[in-house]
PDB file of N, CA and C in Angstrom:
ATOM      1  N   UNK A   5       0.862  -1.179   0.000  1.00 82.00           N
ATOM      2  CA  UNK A   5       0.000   0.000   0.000  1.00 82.00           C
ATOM      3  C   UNK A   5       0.903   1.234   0.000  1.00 82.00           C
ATOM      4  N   UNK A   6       0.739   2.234  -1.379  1.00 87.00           N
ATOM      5  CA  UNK A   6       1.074   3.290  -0.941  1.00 87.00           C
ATOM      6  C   UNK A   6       1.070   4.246   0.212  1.00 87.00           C
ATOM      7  N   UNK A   7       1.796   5.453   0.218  1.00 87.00           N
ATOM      8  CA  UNK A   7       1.508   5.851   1.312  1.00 87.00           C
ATOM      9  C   UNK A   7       0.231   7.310   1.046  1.00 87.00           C
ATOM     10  N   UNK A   8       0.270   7.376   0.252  1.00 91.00           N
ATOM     11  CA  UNK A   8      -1.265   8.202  -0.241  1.00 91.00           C
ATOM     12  C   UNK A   8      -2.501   7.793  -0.053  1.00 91.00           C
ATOM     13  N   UNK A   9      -2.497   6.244  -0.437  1.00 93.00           N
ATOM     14  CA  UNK A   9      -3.675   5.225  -0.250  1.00 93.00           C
ATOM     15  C   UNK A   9      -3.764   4.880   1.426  1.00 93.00           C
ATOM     16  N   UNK A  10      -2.352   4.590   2.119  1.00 92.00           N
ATOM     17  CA  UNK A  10      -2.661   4.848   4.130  1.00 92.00           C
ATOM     18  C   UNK A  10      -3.170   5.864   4.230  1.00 92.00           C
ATOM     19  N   UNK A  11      -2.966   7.190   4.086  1.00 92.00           N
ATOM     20  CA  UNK A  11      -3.140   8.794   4.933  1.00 92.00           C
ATOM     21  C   UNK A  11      -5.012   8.558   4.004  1.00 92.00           C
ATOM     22  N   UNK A  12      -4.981   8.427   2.839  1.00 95.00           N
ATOM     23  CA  UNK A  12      -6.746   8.166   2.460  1.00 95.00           C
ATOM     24  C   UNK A  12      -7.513   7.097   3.766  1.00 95.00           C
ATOM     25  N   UNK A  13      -7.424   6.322   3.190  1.00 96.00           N
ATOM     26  CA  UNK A  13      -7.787   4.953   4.086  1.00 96.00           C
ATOM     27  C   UNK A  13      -8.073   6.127   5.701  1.00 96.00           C
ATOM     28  N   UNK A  14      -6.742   6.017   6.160  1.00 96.00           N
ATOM     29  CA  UNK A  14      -6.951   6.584   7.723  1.00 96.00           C
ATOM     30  C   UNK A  14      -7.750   7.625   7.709  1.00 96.00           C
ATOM     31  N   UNK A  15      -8.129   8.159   7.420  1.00 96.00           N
ATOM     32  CA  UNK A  15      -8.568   9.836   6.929  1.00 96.00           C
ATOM     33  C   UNK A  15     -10.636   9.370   7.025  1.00 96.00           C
ATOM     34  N   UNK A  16     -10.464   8.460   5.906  1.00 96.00           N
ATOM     35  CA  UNK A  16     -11.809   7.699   5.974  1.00 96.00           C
ATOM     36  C   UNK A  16     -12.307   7.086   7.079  1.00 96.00           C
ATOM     37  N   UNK A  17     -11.572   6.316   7.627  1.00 97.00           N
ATOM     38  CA  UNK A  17     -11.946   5.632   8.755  1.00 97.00           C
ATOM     39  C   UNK A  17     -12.160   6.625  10.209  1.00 97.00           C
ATOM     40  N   UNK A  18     -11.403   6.868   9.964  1.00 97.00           N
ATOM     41  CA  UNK A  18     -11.110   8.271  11.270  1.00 97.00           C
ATOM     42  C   UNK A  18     -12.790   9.361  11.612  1.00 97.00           C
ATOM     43  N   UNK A  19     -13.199   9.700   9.985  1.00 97.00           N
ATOM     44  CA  UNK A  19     -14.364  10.104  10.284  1.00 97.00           C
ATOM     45  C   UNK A  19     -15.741   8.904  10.416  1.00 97.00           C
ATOM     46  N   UNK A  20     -15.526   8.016  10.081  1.00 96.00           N
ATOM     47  CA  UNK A  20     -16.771   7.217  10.874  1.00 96.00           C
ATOM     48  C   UNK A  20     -16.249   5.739  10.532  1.00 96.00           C
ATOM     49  N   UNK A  21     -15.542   5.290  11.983  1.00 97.00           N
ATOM     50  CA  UNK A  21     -14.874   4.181  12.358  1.00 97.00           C
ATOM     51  C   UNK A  21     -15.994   2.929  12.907  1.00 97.00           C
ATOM     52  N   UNK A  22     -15.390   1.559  12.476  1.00 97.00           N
ATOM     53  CA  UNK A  22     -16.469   0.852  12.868  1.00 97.00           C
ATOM     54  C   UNK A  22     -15.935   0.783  14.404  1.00 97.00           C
ATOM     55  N   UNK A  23     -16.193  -0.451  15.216  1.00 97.00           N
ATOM     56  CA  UNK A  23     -15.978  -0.390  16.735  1.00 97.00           C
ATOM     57  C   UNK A  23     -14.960  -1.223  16.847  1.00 97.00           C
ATOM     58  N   UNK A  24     -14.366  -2.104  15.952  1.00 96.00           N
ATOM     59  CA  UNK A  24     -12.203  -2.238  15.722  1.00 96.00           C
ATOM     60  C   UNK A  24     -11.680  -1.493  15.252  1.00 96.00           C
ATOM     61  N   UNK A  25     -12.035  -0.467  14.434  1.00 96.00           N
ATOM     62  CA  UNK A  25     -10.989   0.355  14.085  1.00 96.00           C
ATOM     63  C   UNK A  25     -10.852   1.600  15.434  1.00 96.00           C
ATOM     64  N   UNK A  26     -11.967   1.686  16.192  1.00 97.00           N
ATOM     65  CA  UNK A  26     -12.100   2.414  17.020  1.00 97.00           C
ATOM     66  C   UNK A  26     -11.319   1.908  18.337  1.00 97.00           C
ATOM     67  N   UNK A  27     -11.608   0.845  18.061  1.00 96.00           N
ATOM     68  CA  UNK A  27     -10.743   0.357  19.377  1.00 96.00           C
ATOM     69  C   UNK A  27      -9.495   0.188  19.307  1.00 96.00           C
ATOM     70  N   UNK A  28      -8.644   0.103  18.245  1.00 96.00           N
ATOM     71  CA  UNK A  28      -7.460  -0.252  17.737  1.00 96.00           C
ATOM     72  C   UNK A  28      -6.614   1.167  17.791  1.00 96.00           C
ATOM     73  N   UNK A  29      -7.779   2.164  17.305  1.00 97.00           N
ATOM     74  CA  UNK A  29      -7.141   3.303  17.456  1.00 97.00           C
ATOM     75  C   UNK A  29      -6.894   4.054  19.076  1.00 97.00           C
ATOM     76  N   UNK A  30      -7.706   3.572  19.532  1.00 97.00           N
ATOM     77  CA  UNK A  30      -7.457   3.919  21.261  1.00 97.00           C
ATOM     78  C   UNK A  30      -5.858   3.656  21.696  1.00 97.00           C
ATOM     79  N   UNK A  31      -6.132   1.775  21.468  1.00 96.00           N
ATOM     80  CA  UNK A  31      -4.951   1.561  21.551  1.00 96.00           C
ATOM     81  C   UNK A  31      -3.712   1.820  21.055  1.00 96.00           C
ATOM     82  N   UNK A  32      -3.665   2.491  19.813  1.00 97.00           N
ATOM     83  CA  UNK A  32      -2.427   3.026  19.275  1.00 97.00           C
ATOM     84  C   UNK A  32      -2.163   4.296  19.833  1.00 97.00           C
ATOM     85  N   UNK A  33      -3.344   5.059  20.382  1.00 97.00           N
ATOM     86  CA  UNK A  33      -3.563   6.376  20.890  1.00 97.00           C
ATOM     87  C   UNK A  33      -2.852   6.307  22.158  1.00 97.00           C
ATOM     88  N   UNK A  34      -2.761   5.104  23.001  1.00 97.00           N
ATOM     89  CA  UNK A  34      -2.275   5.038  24.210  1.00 97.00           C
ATOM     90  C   UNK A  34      -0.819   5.017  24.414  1.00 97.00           C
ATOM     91  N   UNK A  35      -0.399   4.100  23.315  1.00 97.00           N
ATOM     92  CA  UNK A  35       0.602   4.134  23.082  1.00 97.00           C
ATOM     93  C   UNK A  35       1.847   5.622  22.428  1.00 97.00           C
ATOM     94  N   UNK A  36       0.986   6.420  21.641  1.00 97.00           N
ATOM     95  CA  UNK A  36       1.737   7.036  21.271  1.00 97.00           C
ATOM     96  C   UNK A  36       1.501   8.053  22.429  1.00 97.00           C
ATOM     97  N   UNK A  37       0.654   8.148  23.022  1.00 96.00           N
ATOM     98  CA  UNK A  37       0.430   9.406  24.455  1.00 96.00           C
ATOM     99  C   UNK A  37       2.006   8.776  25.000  1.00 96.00           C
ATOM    100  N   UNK A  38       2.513   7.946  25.019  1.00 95.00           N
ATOM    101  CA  UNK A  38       3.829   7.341  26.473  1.00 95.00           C
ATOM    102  C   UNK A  38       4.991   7.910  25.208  1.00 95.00           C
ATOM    103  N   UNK A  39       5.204   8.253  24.275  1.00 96.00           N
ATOM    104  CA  UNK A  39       6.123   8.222  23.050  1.00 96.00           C
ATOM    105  C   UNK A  39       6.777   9.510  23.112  1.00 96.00           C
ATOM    106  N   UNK A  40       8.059   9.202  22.941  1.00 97.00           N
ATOM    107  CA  UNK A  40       8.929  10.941  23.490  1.00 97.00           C
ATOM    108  C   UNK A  40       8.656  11.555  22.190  1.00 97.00           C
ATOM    109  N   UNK A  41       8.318  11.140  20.702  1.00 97.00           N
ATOM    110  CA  UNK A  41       8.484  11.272  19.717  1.00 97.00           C
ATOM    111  C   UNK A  41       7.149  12.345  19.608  1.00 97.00           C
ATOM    112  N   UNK A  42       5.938  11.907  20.038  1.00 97.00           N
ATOM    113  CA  UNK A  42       4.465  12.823  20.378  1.00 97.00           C
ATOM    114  C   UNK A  42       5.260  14.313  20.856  1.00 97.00           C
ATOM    115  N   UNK A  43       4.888  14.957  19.291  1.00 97.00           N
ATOM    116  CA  UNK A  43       4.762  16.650  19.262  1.00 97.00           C
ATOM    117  C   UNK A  43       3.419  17.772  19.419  1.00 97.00           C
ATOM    118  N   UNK A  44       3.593  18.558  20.166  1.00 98.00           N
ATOM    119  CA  UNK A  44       2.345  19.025  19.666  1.00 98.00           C
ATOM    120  C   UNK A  44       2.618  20.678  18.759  1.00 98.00           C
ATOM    121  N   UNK A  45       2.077  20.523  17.761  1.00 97.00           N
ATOM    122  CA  UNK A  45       2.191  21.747  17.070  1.00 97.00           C
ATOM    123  C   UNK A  45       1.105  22.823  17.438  1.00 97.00           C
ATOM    124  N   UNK A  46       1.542  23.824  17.750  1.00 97.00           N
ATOM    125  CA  UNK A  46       0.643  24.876  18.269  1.00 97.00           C
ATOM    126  C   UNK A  46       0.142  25.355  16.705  1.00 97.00           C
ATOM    127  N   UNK A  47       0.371  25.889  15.840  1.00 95.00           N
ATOM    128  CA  UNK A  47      -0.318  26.465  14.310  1.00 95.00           C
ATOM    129  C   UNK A  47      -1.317  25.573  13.826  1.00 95.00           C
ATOM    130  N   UNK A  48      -1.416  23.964  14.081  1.00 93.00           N
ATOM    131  CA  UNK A  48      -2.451  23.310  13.539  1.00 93.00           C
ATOM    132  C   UNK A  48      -3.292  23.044  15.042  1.00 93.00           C
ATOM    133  N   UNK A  49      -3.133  23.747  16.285  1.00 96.00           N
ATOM    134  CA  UNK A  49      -3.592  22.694  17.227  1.00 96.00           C
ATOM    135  C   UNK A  49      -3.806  21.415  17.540  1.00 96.00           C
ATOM    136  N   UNK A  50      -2.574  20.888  17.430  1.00 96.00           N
ATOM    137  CA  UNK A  50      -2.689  18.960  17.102  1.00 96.00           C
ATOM    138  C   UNK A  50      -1.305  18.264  17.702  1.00 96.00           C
ATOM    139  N   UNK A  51      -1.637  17.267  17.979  1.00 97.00           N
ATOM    140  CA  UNK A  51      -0.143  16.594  17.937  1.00 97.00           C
ATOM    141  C   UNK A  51       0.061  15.915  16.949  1.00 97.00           C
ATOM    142  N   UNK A  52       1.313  15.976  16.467  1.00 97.00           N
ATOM    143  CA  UNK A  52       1.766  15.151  15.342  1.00 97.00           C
ATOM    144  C   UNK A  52       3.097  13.958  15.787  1.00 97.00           C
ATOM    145  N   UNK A  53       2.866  12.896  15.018  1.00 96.00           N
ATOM    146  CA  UNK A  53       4.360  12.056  15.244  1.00 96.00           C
ATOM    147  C   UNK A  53       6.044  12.957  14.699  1.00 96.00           C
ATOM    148  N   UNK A  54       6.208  12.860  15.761  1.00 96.00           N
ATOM    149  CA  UNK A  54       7.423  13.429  15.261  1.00 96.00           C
ATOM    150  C   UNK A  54       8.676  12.688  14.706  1.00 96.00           C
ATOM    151  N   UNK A  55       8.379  11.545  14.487  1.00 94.00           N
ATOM    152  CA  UNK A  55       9.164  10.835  13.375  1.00 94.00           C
ATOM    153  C   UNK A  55       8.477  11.026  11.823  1.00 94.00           C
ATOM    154  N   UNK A  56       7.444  10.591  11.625  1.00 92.00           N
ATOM    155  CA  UNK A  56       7.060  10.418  10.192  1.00 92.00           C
ATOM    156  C   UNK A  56       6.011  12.248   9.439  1.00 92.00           C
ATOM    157  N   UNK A  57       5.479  12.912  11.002  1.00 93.00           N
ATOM    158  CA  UNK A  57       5.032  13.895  10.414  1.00 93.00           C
ATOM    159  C   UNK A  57       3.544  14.038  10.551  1.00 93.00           C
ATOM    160  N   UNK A  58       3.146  12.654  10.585  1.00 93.00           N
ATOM    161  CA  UNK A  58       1.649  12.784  10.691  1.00 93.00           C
ATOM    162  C   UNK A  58       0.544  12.808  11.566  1.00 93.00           C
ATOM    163  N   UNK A  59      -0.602  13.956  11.422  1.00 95.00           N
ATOM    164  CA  UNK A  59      -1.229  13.982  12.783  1.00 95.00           C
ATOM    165  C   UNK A  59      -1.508  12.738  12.936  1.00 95.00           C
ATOM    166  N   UNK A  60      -1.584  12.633  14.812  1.00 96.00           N
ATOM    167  CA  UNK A  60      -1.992  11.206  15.306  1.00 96.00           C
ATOM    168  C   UNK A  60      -3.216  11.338  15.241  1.00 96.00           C
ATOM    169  N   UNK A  61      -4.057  11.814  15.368  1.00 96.00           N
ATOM    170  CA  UNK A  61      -5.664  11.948  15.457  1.00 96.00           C
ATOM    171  C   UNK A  61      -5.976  11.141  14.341  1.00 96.00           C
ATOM    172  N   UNK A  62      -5.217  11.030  13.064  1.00 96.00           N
ATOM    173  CA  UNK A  62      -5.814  10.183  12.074  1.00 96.00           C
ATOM    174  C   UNK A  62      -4.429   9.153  11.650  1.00 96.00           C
ATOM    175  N   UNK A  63      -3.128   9.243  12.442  1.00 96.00           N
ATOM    176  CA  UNK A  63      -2.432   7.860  12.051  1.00 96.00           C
ATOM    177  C   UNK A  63      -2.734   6.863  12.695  1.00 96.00           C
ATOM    178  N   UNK A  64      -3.557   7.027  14.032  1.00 97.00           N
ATOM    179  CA  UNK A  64      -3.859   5.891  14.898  1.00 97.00           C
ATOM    180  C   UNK A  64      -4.834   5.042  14.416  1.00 97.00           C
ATOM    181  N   UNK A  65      -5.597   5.513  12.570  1.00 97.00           N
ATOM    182  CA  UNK A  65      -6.710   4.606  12.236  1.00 97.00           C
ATOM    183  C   UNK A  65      -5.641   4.258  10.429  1.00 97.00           C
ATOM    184  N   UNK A  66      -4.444   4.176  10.870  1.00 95.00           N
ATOM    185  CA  UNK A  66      -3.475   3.593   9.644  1.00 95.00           C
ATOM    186  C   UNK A  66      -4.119   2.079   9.343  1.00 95.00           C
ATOM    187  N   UNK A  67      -4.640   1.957   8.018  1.00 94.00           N
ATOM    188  CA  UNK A  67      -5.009  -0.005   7.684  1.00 94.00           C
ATOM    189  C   UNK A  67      -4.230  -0.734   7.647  1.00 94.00           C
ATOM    190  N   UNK A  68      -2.621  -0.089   7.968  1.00 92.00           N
ATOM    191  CA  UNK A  68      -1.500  -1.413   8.091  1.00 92.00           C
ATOM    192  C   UNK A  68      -1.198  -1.713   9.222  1.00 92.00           C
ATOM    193  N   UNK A  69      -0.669  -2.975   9.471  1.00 90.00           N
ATOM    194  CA  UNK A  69      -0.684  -3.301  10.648  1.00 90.00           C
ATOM    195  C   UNK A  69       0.485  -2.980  11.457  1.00 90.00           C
ATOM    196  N   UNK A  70       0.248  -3.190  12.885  1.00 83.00           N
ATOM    197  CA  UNK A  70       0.629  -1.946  13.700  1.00 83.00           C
ATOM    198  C   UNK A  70       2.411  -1.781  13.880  1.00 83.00           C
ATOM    199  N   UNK A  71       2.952  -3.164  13.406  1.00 86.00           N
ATOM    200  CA  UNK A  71       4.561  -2.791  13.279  1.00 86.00           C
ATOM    201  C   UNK A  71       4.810  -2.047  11.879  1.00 86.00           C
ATOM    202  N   UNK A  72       4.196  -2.287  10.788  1.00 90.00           N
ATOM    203  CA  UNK A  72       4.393  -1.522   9.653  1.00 90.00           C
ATOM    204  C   UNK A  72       4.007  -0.010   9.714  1.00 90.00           C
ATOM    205  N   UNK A  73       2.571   0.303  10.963  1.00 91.00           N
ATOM    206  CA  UNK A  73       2.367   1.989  10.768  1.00 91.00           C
ATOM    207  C   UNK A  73       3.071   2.710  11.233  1.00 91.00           C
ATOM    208  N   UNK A  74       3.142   2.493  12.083  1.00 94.00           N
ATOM    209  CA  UNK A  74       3.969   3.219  13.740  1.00 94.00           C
ATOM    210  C   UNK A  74       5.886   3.045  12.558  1.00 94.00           C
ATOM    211  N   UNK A  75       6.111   4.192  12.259  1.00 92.00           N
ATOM    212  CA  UNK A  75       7.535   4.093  11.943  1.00 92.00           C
ATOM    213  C   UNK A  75       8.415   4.191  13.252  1.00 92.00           C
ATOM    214  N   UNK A  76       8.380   3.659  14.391  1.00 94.00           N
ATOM    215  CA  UNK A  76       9.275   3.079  15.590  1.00 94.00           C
ATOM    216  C   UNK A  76       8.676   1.719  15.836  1.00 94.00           C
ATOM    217  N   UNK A  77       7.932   1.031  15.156  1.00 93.00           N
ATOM    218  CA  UNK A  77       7.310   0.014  15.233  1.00 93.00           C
ATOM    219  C   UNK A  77       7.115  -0.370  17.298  1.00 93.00           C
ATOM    220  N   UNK A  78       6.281   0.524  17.054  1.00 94.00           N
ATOM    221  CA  UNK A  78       5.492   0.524  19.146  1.00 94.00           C
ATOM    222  C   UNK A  78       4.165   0.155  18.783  1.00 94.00           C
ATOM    223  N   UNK A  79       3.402  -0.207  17.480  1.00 92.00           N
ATOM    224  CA  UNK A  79       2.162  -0.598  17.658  1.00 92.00           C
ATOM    225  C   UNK A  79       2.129  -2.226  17.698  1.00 92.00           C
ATOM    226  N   UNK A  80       2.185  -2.538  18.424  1.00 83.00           N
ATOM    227  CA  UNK A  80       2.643  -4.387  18.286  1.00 83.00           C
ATOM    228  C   UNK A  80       1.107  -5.178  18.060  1.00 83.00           C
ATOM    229  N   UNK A  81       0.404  -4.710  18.139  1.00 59.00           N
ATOM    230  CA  UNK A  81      -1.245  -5.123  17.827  1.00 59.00           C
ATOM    231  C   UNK A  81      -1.549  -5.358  16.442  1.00 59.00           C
TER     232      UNK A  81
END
């Protein structure tokens, strides 16, 4: 999967998630809350990963699985 076709995909899901992607995303959410890498940018009001760039609000609903999304591979789910 490209990476145009992840940030789509997540983007989709993110606005109306079934109740695994919702839950999956919690859990990636938890994980990246403990992550020294979690930035928060004040100009977009958001946190973003500060390895790859992308807000977490919608990488935590990435369709690949969780060692391939997470570029520190911390999503082990």
């Amino acid at each position: 999967m490209n990476k145009i076709t992840e940030i789509f995909k997540a983007w989709v899901a993110a606005a109306n998630p079934t109740s695994e992607e919702q839950a999956l995303a919690e859990y990636r959410a938890n994980v990246c809350d403990s992550c020294e890498k979690k930035t928060y940018v004040s100009a977009i009001n958001s946190f973003i990963c500060g390895e790859c760039g992308c807000p977490l609000s919608k990488k935590v609903f990435s369709p690949k699985p969780g060692l391939e999304a997470c570029p520190l591979a911390k999503w082990e789910k």
